[in-house]
Structures are given as structure tokens and as C-alpha cells.
PDB file of C-alpha atoms and ligand atoms in Angstrom:
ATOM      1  CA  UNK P   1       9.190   2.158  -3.037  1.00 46.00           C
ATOM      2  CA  UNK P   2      11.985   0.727  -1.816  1.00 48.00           C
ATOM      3  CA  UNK P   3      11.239  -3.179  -0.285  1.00 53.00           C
ATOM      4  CA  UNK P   4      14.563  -5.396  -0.708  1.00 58.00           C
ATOM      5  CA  UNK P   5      16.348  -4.158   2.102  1.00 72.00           C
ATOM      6  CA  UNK P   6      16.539  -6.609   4.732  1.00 88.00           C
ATOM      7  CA  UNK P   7      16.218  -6.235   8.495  1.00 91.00           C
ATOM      8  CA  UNK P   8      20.123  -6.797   8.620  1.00 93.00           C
ATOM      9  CA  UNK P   9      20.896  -4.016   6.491  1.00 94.00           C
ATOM     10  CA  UNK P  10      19.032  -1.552   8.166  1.00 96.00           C
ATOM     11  CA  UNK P  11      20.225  -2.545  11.429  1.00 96.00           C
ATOM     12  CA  UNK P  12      23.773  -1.702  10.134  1.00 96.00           C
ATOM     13  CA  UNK P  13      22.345   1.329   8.661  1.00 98.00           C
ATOM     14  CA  UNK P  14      20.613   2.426  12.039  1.00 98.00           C
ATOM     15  CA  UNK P  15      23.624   1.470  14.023  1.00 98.00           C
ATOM     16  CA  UNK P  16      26.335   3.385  12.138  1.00 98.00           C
ATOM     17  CA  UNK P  17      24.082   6.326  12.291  1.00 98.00           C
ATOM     18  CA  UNK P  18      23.144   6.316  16.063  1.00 98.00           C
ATOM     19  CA  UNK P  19      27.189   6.085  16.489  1.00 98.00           C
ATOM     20  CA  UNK P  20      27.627   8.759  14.336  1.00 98.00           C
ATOM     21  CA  UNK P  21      25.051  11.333  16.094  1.00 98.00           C
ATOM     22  CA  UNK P  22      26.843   9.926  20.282  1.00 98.00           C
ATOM     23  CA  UNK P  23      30.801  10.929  18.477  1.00 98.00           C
ATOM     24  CA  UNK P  24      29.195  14.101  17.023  1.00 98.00           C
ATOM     25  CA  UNK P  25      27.087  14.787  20.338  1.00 98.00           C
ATOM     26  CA  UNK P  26      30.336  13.685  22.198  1.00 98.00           C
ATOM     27  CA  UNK P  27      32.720  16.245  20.220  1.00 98.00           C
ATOM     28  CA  UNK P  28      30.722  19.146  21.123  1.00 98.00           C
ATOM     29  CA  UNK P  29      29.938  18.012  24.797  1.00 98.00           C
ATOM     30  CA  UNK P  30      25.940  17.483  24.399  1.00 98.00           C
ATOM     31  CA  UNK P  31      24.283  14.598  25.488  1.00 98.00           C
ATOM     32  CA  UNK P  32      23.302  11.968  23.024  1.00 97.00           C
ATOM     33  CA  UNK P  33      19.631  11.865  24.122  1.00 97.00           C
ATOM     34  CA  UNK P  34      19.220  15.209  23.677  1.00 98.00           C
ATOM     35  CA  UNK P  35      19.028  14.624  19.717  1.00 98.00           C
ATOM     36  CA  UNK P  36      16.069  12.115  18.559  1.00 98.00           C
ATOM     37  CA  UNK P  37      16.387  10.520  15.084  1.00 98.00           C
ATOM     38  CA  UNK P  38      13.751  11.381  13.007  1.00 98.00           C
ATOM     39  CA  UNK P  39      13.594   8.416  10.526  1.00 98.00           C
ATOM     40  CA  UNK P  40      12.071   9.997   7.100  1.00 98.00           C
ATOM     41  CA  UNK P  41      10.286   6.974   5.375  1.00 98.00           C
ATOM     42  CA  UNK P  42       8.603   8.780   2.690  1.00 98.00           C
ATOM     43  CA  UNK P  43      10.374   6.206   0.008  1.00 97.00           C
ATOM     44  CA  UNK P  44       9.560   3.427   2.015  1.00 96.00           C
ATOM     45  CA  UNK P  45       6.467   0.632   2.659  1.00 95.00           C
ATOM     46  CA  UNK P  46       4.600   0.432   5.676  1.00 96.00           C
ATOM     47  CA  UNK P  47       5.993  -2.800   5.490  1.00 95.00           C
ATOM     48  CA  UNK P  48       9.388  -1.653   5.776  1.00 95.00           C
ATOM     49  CA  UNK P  49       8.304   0.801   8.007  1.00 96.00           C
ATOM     50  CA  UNK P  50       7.400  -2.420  10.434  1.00 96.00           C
ATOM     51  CA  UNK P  51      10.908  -3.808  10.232  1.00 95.00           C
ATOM     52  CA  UNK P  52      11.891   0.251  11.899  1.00 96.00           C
ATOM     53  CA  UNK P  53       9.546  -0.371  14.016  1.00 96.00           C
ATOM     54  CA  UNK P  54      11.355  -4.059  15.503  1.00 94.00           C
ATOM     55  CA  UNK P  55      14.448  -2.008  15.594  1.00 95.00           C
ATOM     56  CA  UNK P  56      13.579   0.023  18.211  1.00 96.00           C
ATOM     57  CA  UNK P  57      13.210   3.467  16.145  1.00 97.00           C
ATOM     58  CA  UNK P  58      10.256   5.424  17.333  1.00 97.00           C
ATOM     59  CA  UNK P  59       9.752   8.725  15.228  1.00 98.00           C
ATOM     60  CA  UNK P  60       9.653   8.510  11.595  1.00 98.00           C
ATOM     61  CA  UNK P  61       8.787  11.448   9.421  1.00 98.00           C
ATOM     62  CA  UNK P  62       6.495  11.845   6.062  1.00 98.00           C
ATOM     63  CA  UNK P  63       6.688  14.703   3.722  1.00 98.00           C
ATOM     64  CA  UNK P  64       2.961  13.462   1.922  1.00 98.00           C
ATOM     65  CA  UNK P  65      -0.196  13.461   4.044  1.00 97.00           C
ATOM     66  CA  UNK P  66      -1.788  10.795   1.562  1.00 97.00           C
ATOM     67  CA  UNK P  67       1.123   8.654   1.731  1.00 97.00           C
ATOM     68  CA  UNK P  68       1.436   8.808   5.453  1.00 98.00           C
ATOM     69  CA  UNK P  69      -2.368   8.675   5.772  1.00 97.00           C
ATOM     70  CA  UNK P  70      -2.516   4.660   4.497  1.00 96.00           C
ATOM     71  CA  UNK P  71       0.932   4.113   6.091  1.00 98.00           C
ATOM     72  CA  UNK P  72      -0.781   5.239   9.420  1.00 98.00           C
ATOM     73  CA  UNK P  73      -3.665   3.116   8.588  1.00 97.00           C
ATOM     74  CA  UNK P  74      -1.637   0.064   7.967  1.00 96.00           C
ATOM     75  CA  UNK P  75       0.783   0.290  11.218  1.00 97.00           C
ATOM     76  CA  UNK P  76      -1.310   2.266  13.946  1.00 91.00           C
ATOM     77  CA  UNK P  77      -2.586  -0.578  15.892  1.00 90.00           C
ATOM     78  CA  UNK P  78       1.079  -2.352  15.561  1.00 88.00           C
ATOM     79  CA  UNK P  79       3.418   0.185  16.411  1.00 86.00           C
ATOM     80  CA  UNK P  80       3.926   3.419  18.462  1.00 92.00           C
ATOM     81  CA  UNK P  81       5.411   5.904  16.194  1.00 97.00           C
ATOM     82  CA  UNK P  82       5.498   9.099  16.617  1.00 98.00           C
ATOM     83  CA  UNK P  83       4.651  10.646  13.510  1.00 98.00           C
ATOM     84  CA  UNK P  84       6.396  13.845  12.309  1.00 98.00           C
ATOM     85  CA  UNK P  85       5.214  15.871   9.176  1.00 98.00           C
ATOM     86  CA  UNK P  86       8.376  17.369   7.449  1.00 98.00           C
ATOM     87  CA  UNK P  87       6.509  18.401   3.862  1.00 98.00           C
ATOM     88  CA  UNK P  88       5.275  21.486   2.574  1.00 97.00           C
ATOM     89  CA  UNK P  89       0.848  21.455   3.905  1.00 98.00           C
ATOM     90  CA  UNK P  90      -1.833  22.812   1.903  1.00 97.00           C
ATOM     91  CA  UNK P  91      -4.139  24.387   4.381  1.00 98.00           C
ATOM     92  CA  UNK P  92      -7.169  22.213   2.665  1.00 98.00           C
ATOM     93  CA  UNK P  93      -5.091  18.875   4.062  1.00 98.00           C
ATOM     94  CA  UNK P  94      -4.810  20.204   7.600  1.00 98.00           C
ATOM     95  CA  UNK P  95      -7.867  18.663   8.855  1.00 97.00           C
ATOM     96  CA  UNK P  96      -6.780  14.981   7.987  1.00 97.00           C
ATOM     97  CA  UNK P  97      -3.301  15.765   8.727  1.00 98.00           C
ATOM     98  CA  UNK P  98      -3.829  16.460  12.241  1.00 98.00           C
ATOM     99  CA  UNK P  99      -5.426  13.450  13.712  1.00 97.00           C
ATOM    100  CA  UNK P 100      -2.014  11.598  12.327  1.00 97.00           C
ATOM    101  CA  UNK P 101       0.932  13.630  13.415  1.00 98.00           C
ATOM    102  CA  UNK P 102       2.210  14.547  16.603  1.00 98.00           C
ATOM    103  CA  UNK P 103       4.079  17.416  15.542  1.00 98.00           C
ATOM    104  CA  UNK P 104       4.172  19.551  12.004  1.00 98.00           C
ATOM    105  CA  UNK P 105       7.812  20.385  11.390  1.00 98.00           C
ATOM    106  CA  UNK P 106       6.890  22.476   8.076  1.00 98.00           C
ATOM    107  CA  UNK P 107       4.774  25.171   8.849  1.00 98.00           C
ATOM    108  CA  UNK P 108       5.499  27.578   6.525  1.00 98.00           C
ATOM    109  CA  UNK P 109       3.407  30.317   6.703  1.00 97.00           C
ATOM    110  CA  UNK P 110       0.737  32.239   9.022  1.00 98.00           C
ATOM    111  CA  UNK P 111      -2.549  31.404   6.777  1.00 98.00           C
ATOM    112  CA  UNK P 112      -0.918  27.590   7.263  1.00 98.00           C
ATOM    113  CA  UNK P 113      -0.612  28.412  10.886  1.00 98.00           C
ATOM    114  CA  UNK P 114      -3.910  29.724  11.535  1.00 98.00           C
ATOM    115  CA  UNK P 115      -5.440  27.113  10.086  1.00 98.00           C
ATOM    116  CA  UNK P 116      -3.589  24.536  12.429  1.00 98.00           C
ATOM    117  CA  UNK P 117      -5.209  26.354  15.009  1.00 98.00           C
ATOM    118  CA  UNK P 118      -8.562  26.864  13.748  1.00 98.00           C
ATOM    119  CA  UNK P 119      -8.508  22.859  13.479  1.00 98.00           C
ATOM    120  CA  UNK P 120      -6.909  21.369  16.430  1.00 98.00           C
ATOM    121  CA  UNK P 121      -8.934  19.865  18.875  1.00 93.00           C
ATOM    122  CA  UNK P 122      -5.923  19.485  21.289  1.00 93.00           C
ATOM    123  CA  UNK P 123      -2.192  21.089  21.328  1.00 96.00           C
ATOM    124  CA  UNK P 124      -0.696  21.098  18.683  1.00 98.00           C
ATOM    125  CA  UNK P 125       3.136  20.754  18.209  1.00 98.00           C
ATOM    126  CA  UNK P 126       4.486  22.653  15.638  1.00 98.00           C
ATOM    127  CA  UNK P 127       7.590  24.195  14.246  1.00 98.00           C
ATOM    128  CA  UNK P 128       8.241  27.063  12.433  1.00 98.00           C
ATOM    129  CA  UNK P 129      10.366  26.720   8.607  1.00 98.00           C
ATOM    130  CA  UNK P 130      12.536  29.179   7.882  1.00 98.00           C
ATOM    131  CA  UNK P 131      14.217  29.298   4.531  1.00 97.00           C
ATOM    132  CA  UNK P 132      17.964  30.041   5.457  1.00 94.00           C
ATOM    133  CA  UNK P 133      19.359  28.544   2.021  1.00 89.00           C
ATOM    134  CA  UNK P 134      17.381  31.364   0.617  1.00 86.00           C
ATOM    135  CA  UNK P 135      16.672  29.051  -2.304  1.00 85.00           C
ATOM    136  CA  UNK P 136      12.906  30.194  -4.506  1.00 80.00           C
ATOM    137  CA  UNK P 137      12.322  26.097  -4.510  1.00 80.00           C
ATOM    138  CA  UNK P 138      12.855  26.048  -0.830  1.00 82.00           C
ATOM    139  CA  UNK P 139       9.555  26.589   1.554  1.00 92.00           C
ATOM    140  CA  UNK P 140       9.771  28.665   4.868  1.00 96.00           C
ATOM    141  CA  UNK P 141       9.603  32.172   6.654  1.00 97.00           C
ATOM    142  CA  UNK P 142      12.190  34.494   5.925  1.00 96.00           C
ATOM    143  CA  UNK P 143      13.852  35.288   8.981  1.00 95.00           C
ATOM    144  CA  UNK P 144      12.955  38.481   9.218  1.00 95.00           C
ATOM    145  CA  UNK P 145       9.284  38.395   8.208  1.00 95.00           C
ATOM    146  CA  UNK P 146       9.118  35.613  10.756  1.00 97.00           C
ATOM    147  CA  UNK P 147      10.163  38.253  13.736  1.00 97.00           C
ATOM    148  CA  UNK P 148       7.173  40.133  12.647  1.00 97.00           C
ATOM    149  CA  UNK P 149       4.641  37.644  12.160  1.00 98.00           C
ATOM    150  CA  UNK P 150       5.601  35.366  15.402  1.00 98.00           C
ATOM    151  CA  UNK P 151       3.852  38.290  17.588  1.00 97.00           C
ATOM    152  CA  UNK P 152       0.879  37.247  16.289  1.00 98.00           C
ATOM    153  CA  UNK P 153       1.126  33.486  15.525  1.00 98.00           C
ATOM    154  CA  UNK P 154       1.950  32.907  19.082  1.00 97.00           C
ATOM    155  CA  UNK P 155      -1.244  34.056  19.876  1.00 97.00           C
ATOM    156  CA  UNK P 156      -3.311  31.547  17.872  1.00 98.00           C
ATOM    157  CA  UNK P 157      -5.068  29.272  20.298  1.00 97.00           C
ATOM    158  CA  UNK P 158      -4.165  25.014  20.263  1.00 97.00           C
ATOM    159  CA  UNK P 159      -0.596  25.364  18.841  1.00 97.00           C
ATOM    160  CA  UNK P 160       2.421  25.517  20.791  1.00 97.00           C
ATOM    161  CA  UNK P 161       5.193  26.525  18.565  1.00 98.00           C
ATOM    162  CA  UNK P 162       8.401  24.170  20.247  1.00 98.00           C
ATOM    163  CA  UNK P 163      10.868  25.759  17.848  1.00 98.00           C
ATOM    164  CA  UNK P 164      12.333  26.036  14.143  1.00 98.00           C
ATOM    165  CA  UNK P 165      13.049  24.149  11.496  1.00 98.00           C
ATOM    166  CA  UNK P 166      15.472  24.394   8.228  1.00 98.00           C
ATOM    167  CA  UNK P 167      16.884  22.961   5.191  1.00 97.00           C
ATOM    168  CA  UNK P 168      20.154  23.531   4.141  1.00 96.00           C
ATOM    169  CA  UNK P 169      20.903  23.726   0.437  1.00 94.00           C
ATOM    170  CA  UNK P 170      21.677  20.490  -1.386  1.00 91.00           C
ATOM    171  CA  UNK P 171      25.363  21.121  -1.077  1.00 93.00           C
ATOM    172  CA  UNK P 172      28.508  18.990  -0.737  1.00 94.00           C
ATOM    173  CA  UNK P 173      29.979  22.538   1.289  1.00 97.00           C
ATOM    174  CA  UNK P 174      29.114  21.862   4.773  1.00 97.00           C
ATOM    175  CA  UNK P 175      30.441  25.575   5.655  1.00 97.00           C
ATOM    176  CA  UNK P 176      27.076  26.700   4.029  1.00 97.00           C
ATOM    177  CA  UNK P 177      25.105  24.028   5.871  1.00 97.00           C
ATOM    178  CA  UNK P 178      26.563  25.290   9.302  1.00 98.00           C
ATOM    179  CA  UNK P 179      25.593  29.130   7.986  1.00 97.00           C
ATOM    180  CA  UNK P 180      22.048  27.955   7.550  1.00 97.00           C
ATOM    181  CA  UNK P 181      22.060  25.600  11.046  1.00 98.00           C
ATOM    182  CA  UNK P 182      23.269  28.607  12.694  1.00 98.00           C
ATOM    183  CA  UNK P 183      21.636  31.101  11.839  1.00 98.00           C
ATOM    184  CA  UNK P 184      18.386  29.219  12.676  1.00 98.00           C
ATOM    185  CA  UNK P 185      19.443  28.130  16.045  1.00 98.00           C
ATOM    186  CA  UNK P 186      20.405  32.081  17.309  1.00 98.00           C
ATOM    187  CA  UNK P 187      16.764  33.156  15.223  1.00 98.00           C
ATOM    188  CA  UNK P 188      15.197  30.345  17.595  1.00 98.00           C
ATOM    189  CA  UNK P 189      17.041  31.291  21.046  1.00 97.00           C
ATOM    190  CA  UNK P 190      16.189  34.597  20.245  1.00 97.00           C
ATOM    191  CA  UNK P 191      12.406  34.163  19.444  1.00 97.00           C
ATOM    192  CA  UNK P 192      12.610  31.595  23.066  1.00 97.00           C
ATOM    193  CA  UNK P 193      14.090  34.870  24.785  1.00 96.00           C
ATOM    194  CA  UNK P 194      11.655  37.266  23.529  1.00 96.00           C
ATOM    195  CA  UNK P 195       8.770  34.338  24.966  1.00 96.00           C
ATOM    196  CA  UNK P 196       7.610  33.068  21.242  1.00 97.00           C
ATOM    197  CA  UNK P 197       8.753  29.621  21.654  1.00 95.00           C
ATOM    198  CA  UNK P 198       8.385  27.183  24.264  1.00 85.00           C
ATOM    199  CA  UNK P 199      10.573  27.878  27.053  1.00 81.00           C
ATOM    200  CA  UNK P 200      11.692  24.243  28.762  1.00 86.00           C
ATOM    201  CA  UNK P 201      12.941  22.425  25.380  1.00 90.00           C
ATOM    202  CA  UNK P 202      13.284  24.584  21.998  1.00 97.00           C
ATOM    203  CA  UNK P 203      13.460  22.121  19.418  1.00 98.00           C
ATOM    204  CA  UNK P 204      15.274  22.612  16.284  1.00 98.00           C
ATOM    205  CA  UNK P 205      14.775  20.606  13.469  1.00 98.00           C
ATOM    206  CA  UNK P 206      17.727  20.567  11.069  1.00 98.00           C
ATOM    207  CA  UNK P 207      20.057  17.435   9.604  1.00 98.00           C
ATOM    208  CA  UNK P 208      19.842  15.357   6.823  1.00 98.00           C
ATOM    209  CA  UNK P 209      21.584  12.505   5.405  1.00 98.00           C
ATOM    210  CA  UNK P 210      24.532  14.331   3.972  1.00 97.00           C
ATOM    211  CA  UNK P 211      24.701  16.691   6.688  1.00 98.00           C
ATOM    212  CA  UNK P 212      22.842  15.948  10.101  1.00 98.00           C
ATOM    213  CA  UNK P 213      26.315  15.625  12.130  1.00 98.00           C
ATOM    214  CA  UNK P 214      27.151  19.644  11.306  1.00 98.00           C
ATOM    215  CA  UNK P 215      23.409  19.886  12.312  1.00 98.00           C
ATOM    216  CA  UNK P 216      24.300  18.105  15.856  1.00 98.00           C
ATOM    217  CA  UNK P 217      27.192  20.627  16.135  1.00 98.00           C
ATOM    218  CA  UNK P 218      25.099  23.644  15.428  1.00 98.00           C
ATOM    219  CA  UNK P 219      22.537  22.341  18.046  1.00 98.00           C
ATOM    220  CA  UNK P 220      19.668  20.078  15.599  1.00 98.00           C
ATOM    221  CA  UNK P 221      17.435  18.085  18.403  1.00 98.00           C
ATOM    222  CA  UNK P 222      15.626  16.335  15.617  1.00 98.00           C
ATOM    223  CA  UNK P 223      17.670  14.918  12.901  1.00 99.00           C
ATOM    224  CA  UNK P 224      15.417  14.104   9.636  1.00 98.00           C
ATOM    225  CA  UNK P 225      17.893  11.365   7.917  1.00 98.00           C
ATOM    226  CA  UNK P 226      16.109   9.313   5.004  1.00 98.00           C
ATOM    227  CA  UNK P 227      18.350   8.022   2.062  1.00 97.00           C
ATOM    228  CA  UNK P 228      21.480   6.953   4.960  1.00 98.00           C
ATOM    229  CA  UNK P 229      18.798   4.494   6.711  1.00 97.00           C
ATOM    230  CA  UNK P 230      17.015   3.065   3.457  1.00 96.00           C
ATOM    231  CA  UNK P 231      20.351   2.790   1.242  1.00 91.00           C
TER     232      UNK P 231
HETATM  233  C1  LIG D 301      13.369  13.753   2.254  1.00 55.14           C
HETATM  234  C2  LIG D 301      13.562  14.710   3.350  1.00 55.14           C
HETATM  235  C3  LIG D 301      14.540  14.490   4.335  1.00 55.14           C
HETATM  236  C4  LIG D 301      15.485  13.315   4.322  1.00 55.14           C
HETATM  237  O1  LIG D 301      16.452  13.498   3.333  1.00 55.14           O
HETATM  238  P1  LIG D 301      17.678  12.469   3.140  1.00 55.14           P
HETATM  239  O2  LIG D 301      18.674  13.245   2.390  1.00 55.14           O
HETATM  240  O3  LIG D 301      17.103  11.314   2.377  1.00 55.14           O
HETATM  241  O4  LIG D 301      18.126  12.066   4.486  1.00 55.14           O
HETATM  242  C5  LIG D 301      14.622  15.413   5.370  1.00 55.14           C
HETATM  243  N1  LIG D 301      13.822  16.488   5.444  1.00 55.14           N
HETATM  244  C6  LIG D 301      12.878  16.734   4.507  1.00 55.14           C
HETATM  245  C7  LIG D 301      12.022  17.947   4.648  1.00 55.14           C
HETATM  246  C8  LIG D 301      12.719  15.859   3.434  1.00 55.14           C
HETATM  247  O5  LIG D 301      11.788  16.116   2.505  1.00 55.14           O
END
């Protein structure tokens, strides 16, 4: 856990990052607000988290439903994040995950989905993983197996599935980031087409530190940036 960085710092940080998603958003002719910052704070204190928080950032993502759990605990009554679950979920967590997180980035599977369903009291927001980098380590739906299974997912009551995410491989090659970004966001417009996704806004979930900008170009709404912000 990370605590020495001072408020300064991650203003800078913040800054040079928001500037960098408006050129990106302006070089491809989208509208900066249509991409939200997604500010992944799994290596951080809640205490840090606070300092966000003052600097106007509003969404912040955890990949650890324990971690995020105290965190939530700790900042609930003094902030209003939006809390975003980007980490692989063990269907025996999904009961205290859900009263946390507004939406569940890393569903990965349609046991994982089902259960979502079987214990949400309200909506639920959730996106769909798909594994693009085709990487064994990496969680997800392969794209094809997803086309079959989304039939019946989109069935299950008290979800609403607003779109996809990915991961690109760790990779300093940001042609094969762009592969992986693409291919996601023609898999979601054509799941959105077929009436599997939510129709007004599909979200896709897709950007990292090292390559959230080619994310922007492919179309990412949510940006999940972590080490840029706390380094
Ligand atoms: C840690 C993490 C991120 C953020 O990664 P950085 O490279 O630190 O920006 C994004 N998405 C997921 C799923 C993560 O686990």
C-alpha cells in the first residue's frame, strides 16, 4: 500500500491523464465525456482513496471484494464513489459484493452470471469479459462461446448486461492491444444489434495505464488506469 504520494502529485497525475483521454477523444472526433475514468485503487489506502475523492474523481475500481469491502466501510459516508468491480468473482463472494458495487465489470462466466441474478435485489449493472488476448492466465468468455451463451444470460432476471469488457495482453505492441479493443467493440455492437446488450449506451470497458488512449481510439467508455494515477 502505497501512502507517500501527496495530493500534489496526484493532481499532476490526474491532470496529465484527463488531457491525455480530451487529445485522444479529440483525434478521433468523440466527445470527452463520453469516456469516464475509472480510477483502479486496488494498491491504494482508503486514505488515499480520500485525497481522489477531493480531486473531483468519482469512479474508482477494485479487483478484491475484501479489500474494497473495508475501503467501502471506511469512505461510504464521506464520499460518493461509484464503485466498479474489475477482478475475477467467486460466485460464494457475490452476495457481499453486491451491496458495494454499482456495476461488475468482470463477469466471466454464466454460473457467475446466474448467480448475480439469483442475488440482486435491484438491477444490476454488469459487463460481460471476454478474453481477446487469448492468454490461459487471462479470465473471460471466448468470443464465440459468449454468442451462444448471451441467448440465455440475457434472460436472467435483475441484471442488465450494459456491454463488454477486455484486457489486452501485457504488451509494449499497441497493434495487439488495438486487435483485442477491436475485436471487442464489433463483438459488443453486434451482441447490441442482435438486442443482448443495452440499447441507449453500450459500455465498453477496455484501457489501462500503458494503453487506455488506443482503448479511446477503438471506442473504451470506461478507462481502468491504476499504476499512471498512483506513480
Ligand atoms: C490492476 C488493473 C487495472 C489497472 O492497471 P494499471 O496498469 O495499473 O493501470 C485495470 N484493470 C484490471 C482488471 C486490473 O486488475
Amino acid at each position: 500500500m502505497n501512502d507517500v504520494l501527496t495530493s500534489e502529485k496526484l493532481q499532476r497525475n490526474i491532470c496529465r491523464i484527463q488531457d491525455q483521454i480530451s487529445e485522444t477523444c479529440a483525434k478521433v472526433d468523440r466527445l470527452p465525456q463520453s469516456v469516464t475514468l475509472v480510477a483502479v485503487t486496488k494498491t491504494v489506502t482508503a486514505a488515499t482513496m480520500k485525497l481522489l475523492a477531493d480531486l473531483g474523481i468519482k469512479n474508482v475500481g477494485e479487483n478484491r471484494v475484501q479489500d474494497a469491502q473495508s475501503k467501502y466501510n471506511e469512505l461510504c459516508n464521506i464520499s460518493d464513489f461509484s464503485w466498479h468491480m474489475i477482478g475475477h468473482l467467486q460466485t460464494n463472494k457475490v452476495k457481499v459484493t453486491l451491496p458495494i458495487f454499482d456495476m461488475i465489470h468482470s463477469v466471466d462466466s454464466m454460473k457467475l452470471a446466474k448467480k448475480i441474478s439469483e442475488c440482486s435485489t435491484e438491477t444490476t449493472k454488469i459487463l460481460l469479459q471476454v478474453n481477446t488476448s487469448k492468454e490461459e492466465s487471462k479470465h473471460g468468455f471466448d468470443c464465440e462461446q459468449l454468442c451462444n451463451e448471451i441467448t440465455e444470460i440475457s434472460t436472467f432476471d435483475n441484471i442488465v448486461i450494459c456491454g463488454l469488457m477486455t484486457m489486452a495482453p501485457f504488451t509494449a505492441d499497441m497493434d495487439v492491444c488495438r486487435k483485442c479493443f477491436r475485436e471487442t467493440r464489433i463483438l459488443a455492437e453486434k451482441l447490441r444489434d442482435k438486442g443482448y446488450i443495452q440499447q441507449d449506451k453500450l459500455e465498453l470497458s477496455m484501457g489501462m495505464s500503458g494503453d487506455f488512449p488506443v482503448a479511446i481510439e477503438e471506442g473504451a467508455t470506461l478507462v481502468r488506469v491504476g499504476s499512471a494515477i498512483f506513480k
